[in-house]
DNA sequence: TATTGTTATACTCTATAACTATA
DNA sequence: TATAGTTATAGAGTATAACAATA
């Protein structure tokens, strides 16, 4: 029988350490050519695929009226396309463009370069152990369920 | 000889997985009773101790004029105290109050409860392996150097 | 009658330029 | 002359309430 309290403490410390020493989310968001809320919408679409405006708003905790200028801005920058759902003409579907996918690929490479730079001073022994423990951690964490509202339309 | 490219890919995937499945930084920031920039100042002070206004501004990428209302607001909420440096009367030192430290302790407990809730469905075997790999990962990551500007006063 | 998304609007957060005080 | 921090101000981001269109 495991002590969940101890494991959650370890996990908490890991999260703190990562944010301080590896990748600060705020710094990462700032590398995107759009404001933070807009970048969050892009991340959401990158992960979830085509989504309605309400679905994005609910899952990201952004107010619906605020979505209009955000999507307008992303449209202007050719990062998303917007089209009406044929079966329910109230709903607008938002989809990332190829340009957006390219942007994500570029950012990923930049982040990886930064990570390489950070870990390059570790000993070979540490690197081997790090790779092993990272893969194990990620594998188990990916089993955790992700809570998300996947309804097409979304009530309050 | 390790392949840094492969390890950085593993690390990148871990960061993505954590943000999606474990703890979203944006959600965590929103639980603080102050705007995001104010919460970032609190985090900075919690980690770095007493700091000057310029030091905080430079390290967090916040403009100096913007620091004035942020510190005023934190003062009003009794989360920081402000006092003049005796050796250089231009400099204001900012320090967290006991109330702020209590707030951090409370938030930590809430996050740990949330983490326990998330991992409680894992098998005993997974939990044992998770704890082991987390501790190993955190130990090695904590060896990475943290870049920070520690000058008292700070130029551009 | 309920839901999707928008408009109108006010409030909050933020950055740039010009300033005062101290070194 | 340079630096710490502030004031003034305009712009960007956000949320609440009321609305039009569709179901």
mmCIF file of N, CA, C and O (backbone and C1' of nucleotides) in Angstrom, chain C residues 11-15, chain D residues 9-13:
data_model
loop_
_atom_site.group_PDB
_atom_site.id
_atom_site.type_symbol
_atom_site.label_atom_id
_atom_site.label_comp_id
_atom_site.label_asym_id
_atom_site.label_seq_id
_atom_site.Cartn_x
_atom_site.Cartn_y
_atom_site.Cartn_z
ATOM 1 P P DC C 11 -16.422 51.065 -14.435
ATOM 2 O "O5'" DC C 11 -15.385 49.921 -14.060
ATOM 3 C "C5'" DC C 11 -15.802 48.558 -14.080
ATOM 4 C "C4'" DC C 11 -14.597 47.647 -14.200
ATOM 5 C "C3'" DC C 11 -13.340 48.182 -13.497
ATOM 6 O "O3'" DC C 11 -12.838 47.172 -12.644
ATOM 7 C "C1'" DC C 11 -12.853 47.542 -15.727
ATOM 8 P P DT C 12 -11.657 47.488 -11.609
ATOM 9 O "O5'" DT C 12 -10.460 46.619 -12.232
ATOM 10 C "C5'" DT C 12 -10.719 45.274 -12.618
ATOM 11 C "C4'" DT C 12 -9.594 44.775 -13.489
ATOM 12 C "C3'" DT C 12 -8.194 45.018 -12.910
ATOM 13 O "O3'" DT C 12 -7.524 43.783 -12.899
ATOM 14 C "C1'" DT C 12 -8.306 45.701 -15.169
ATOM 15 P P DC C 13 -6.097 43.625 -12.184
ATOM 16 O "O5'" DC C 13 -5.104 43.626 -13.427
ATOM 17 C "C5'" DC C 13 -5.295 42.667 -14.472
ATOM 18 C "C4'" DC C 13 -4.362 42.988 -15.621
ATOM 19 C "C3'" DC C 13 -2.906 43.230 -15.204
ATOM 20 O "O3'" DC C 13 -2.098 42.354 -15.977
ATOM 21 C "C1'" DC C 13 -3.668 44.934 -16.661
ATOM 22 P P DT C 14 -0.515 42.319 -15.776
ATOM 23 O "O5'" DT C 14 0.007 43.357 -16.850
ATOM 24 C "C5'" DT C 14 -0.166 43.077 -18.236
ATOM 25 C "C4'" DT C 14 0.373 44.222 -19.068
ATOM 26 C "C3'" DT C 14 1.777 44.659 -18.674
ATOM 27 O "O3'" DT C 14 2.670 44.179 -19.662
ATOM 28 C "C1'" DT C 14 0.331 46.517 -19.131
ATOM 29 P P DA C 15 4.237 44.582 -19.603
ATOM 30 O "O5'" DA C 15 4.333 45.872 -20.534
ATOM 31 C "C5'" DA C 15 3.831 45.806 -21.867
ATOM 32 C "C4'" DA C 15 4.071 47.119 -22.578
ATOM 33 C "C3'" DA C 15 5.503 47.643 -22.469
ATOM 34 O "O3'" DA C 15 5.903 48.176 -23.722
ATOM 35 C "C1'" DA C 15 3.982 49.239 -21.544
ATOM 36 P P DT D 9 -2.117 62.997 -17.976
ATOM 37 O "O5'" DT D 9 -2.070 61.785 -19.016
ATOM 38 C "C5'" DT D 9 -0.919 61.647 -19.848
ATOM 39 C "C4'" DT D 9 -1.049 60.404 -20.705
ATOM 40 C "C3'" DT D 9 -2.485 60.050 -21.117
ATOM 41 O "O3'" DT D 9 -2.524 59.798 -22.497
ATOM 42 C "C1'" DT D 9 -1.380 58.157 -20.287
ATOM 43 P P DA D 10 -3.861 59.948 -23.374
ATOM 44 O "O5'" DA D 10 -3.599 58.892 -24.541
ATOM 45 C "C5'" DA D 10 -2.265 58.608 -24.959
ATOM 46 C "C4'" DA D 10 -2.121 57.114 -25.198
ATOM 47 C "C3'" DA D 10 -3.324 56.471 -25.910
ATOM 48 O "O3'" DA D 10 -2.839 55.640 -26.940
ATOM 49 C "C1'" DA D 10 -2.830 55.282 -23.949
ATOM 50 P P DG D 11 -3.787 55.092 -28.076
ATOM 51 O "O5'" DG D 11 -3.576 53.523 -27.968
ATOM 52 C "C5'" DG D 11 -2.251 53.004 -27.873
ATOM 53 C "C4'" DG D 11 -2.290 51.654 -27.205
ATOM 54 C "C3'" DG D 11 -3.311 50.682 -27.810
ATOM 55 O "O3'" DG D 11 -2.637 49.471 -28.077
ATOM 56 C "C1'" DG D 11 -3.527 50.748 -25.468
ATOM 57 P P DA D 12 -3.175 48.412 -29.105
ATOM 58 O "O5'" DA D 12 -3.313 47.107 -28.202
ATOM 59 C "C5'" DA D 12 -2.189 46.696 -27.420
ATOM 60 C "C4'" DA D 12 -2.660 45.793 -26.309
ATOM 61 C "C3'" DA D 12 -3.613 44.690 -26.770
ATOM 62 O "O3'" DA D 12 -3.064 43.452 -26.344
ATOM 63 C "C1'" DA D 12 -4.475 45.819 -24.867
ATOM 64 P P DG D 13 -3.815 42.106 -26.727
ATOM 65 O "O5'" DG D 13 -4.657 41.812 -25.408
ATOM 66 C "C5'" DG D 13 -3.936 41.609 -24.193
ATOM 67 C "C4'" DG D 13 -4.917 41.306 -23.079
ATOM 68 C "C3'" DG D 13 -5.921 40.196 -23.398
ATOM 69 O "O3'" DG D 13 -5.889 39.282 -22.306
ATOM 70 C "C1'" DG D 13 -7.039 42.139 -22.633
#
